[in-house]
Amino acid sequence: MDCRYMNVFFIIFLILMVSVIRFIIKSNKKSGTIGLRIADEMVEHVLAKNVLYYQKLHQDQQKEFVQRVQYFLKTVTITPISQAPLNNEHRVLIASSGIIPIFYYPHWFYTLDEILVYPEVFNLNFDIDGANRNIGGLVGDGALKGKMILSLSALVSAYHRATNEHTAIHEFAHLIDKSDGKLDGIPELFFDNDNIIKWKNVMNLSMERMANQPAGINLQAMTSPSEFFAIMTEFYFQNPDELKEKWPEVFFILEKAFCNT
């Protein structure tokens, strides 16, 4: 065979091989086969030790929760920044924070590629030293679209001490909120038209009352509907009994939403 034809056939063969490899990689990404895998036994141990929500589930639900955590870990990259001492237990806790608000929505998942984990709280310039470091987490936009940024210290604090605040759940609540294209405190994933009206009324009245009775409430909840939803989501999962006692209207509509009833 003429060498020229051999060269042409070789080039065609290389092109086909590259195309096949790209297809395999792309297929693996879609199916979630590229990513971190932690032994189920370790995931179960971390959840049983740290996550009250998991502890209260029935055994079959706990198995489902573990599998949902595994799917999260396989499809979302979790990256330490600035030498954050991130370990697999932390990764499980991050994934758990994402699964908790959507556990009763098994066919829904976040539009999220990567979570960047800083060792401590940071400022708007993402500095972890110096003044004005009061940010424990945020959802990226623009150049950071598809990213979430979390403070490792804030994550650990939420799981290891009694508090109404949970930074990671707060940020996942924002992702749920903006999944319909608007960051307005009204996640259409949870509310049909009738319940949207009910939630708006409850939210507006509660924000007015909280302005006059701020005790025990993160004041940021009164700054916007989106912050109200995120902070009440934290409150609901961290201290449901207190939320039910102090703000029953908020509790019952959130219970209906998060339990998908």
GROMACS .gro file of N, CA and C in nm, residues 64-65 68-69 95-110 169 172-173 175-176 189-190 233 257-260:
model
   96
   64GLU      N    1  -3.095   0.463   5.192
   64GLU     CA    2  -3.113   0.555   5.079
   64GLU      C    3  -3.029   0.680   5.098
   65PHE      N    4  -3.026   0.731   5.220
   65PHE     CA    5  -2.948   0.853   5.249
   65PHE      C    6  -2.801   0.829   5.218
   68ARG      N    7  -2.747   0.838   4.851
   68ARG     CA    8  -2.758   0.976   4.799
   68ARG      C    9  -2.629   1.054   4.830
   69VAL      N   10  -2.573   1.030   4.947
   69VAL     CA   11  -2.444   1.092   4.981
   69VAL      C   12  -2.336   1.045   4.885
   95ALA      N   13  -2.163   1.663   5.194
   95ALA     CA   14  -2.264   1.596   5.112
   95ALA      C   15  -2.395   1.580   5.188
   96SER      N   16  -2.385   1.544   5.315
   96SER     CA   17  -2.504   1.530   5.399
   96SER      C   18  -2.582   1.661   5.406
   97SER      N   19  -2.510   1.772   5.417
   97SER     CA   20  -2.576   1.903   5.424
   97SER      C   21  -2.656   1.931   5.298
   98GLY      N   22  -2.607   1.880   5.186
   98GLY     CA   23  -2.681   1.898   5.061
   98GLY      C   24  -2.800   1.805   5.047
   99ILE      N   25  -2.789   1.685   5.099
   99ILE     CA   26  -2.897   1.587   5.085
   99ILE      C   27  -3.012   1.615   5.180
  100ILE      N   28  -2.984   1.663   5.299
  100ILE     CA   29  -3.089   1.684   5.400
  100ILE      C   30  -3.208   1.764   5.346
  101PRO      N   31  -3.189   1.881   5.284
  101PRO     CA   32  -3.307   1.959   5.241
  101PRO      C   33  -3.384   1.897   5.125
  102ILE      N   34  -3.320   1.806   5.049
  102ILE     CA   35  -3.387   1.750   4.930
  102ILE      C   36  -3.410   1.600   4.944
  103PHE      N   37  -3.401   1.547   5.065
  103PHE     CA   38  -3.412   1.402   5.082
  103PHE      C   39  -3.543   1.348   5.028
  104TYR      N   40  -3.650   1.423   5.044
  104TYR     CA   41  -3.781   1.376   4.997
  104TYR      C   42  -3.810   1.418   4.852
  105TYR      N   43  -3.704   1.458   4.782
  105TYR     CA   44  -3.713   1.490   4.639
  105TYR      C   45  -3.604   1.410   4.567
  106PRO      N   46  -3.620   1.278   4.558
  106PRO     CA   47  -3.511   1.190   4.512
  106PRO      C   48  -3.468   1.211   4.367
  107HIS      N   49  -3.553   1.271   4.285
  107HIS     CA   50  -3.519   1.288   4.144
  107HIS      C   51  -3.466   1.428   4.112
  108TRP      N   52  -3.445   1.508   4.216
  108TRP     CA   53  -3.395   1.644   4.195
  108TRP      C   54  -3.252   1.653   4.247
  109PHE      N   55  -3.168   1.728   4.175
  109PHE     CA   56  -3.031   1.748   4.223
  109PHE      C   57  -2.985   1.889   4.188
  110TYR      N   58  -2.881   1.931   4.255
  110TYR     CA   59  -2.830   2.067   4.241
  110TYR      C   60  -2.755   2.087   4.109
  169ILE      N   61  -2.604   2.409   5.508
  169ILE     CA   62  -2.746   2.397   5.473
  169ILE      C   63  -2.798   2.531   5.422
  172PHE      N   64  -2.697   2.561   5.060
  172PHE     CA   65  -2.775   2.470   4.976
  172PHE      C   66  -2.919   2.521   4.961
  173ALA      N   67  -2.971   2.585   5.065
  173ALA     CA   68  -3.105   2.646   5.055
  173ALA      C   69  -3.106   2.754   4.947
  175LEU      N   70  -2.920   2.754   4.680
  175LEU     CA   71  -2.920   2.684   4.551
  175LEU      C   72  -3.059   2.634   4.515
  176ILE      N   73  -3.131   2.582   4.613
  176ILE     CA   74  -3.269   2.538   4.590
  176ILE      C   75  -3.354   2.657   4.548
  189LEU      N   76  -3.949   2.455   4.352
  189LEU     CA   77  -3.937   2.311   4.376
  189LEU      C   78  -4.033   2.266   4.484
  190PHE      N   79  -4.053   2.349   4.586
  190PHE     CA   80  -4.131   2.313   4.703
  190PHE      C   81  -4.276   2.356   4.698
  233THR      N   82  -3.458   2.779   5.688
  233THR     CA   83  -3.424   2.641   5.654
  233THR      C   84  -3.321   2.586   5.753
  257ALA      N   85  -4.316   2.153   5.298
  257ALA     CA   86  -4.226   2.165   5.184
  257ALA      C   87  -4.116   2.060   5.188
  258PHE      N   88  -4.045   2.050   5.300
  258PHE     CA   89  -3.929   1.961   5.307
  258PHE      C   90  -3.967   1.814   5.313
  259CYS      N   91  -4.088   1.785   5.360
  259CYS     CA   92  -4.135   1.646   5.364
  259CYS      C   93  -4.211   1.607   5.238
  260ASN      N   94  -4.228   1.705   5.146
  260ASN     CA   95  -4.294   1.681   5.017
  260ASN      C   96  -4.432   1.619   5.036
   0.00000   0.00000   0.00000
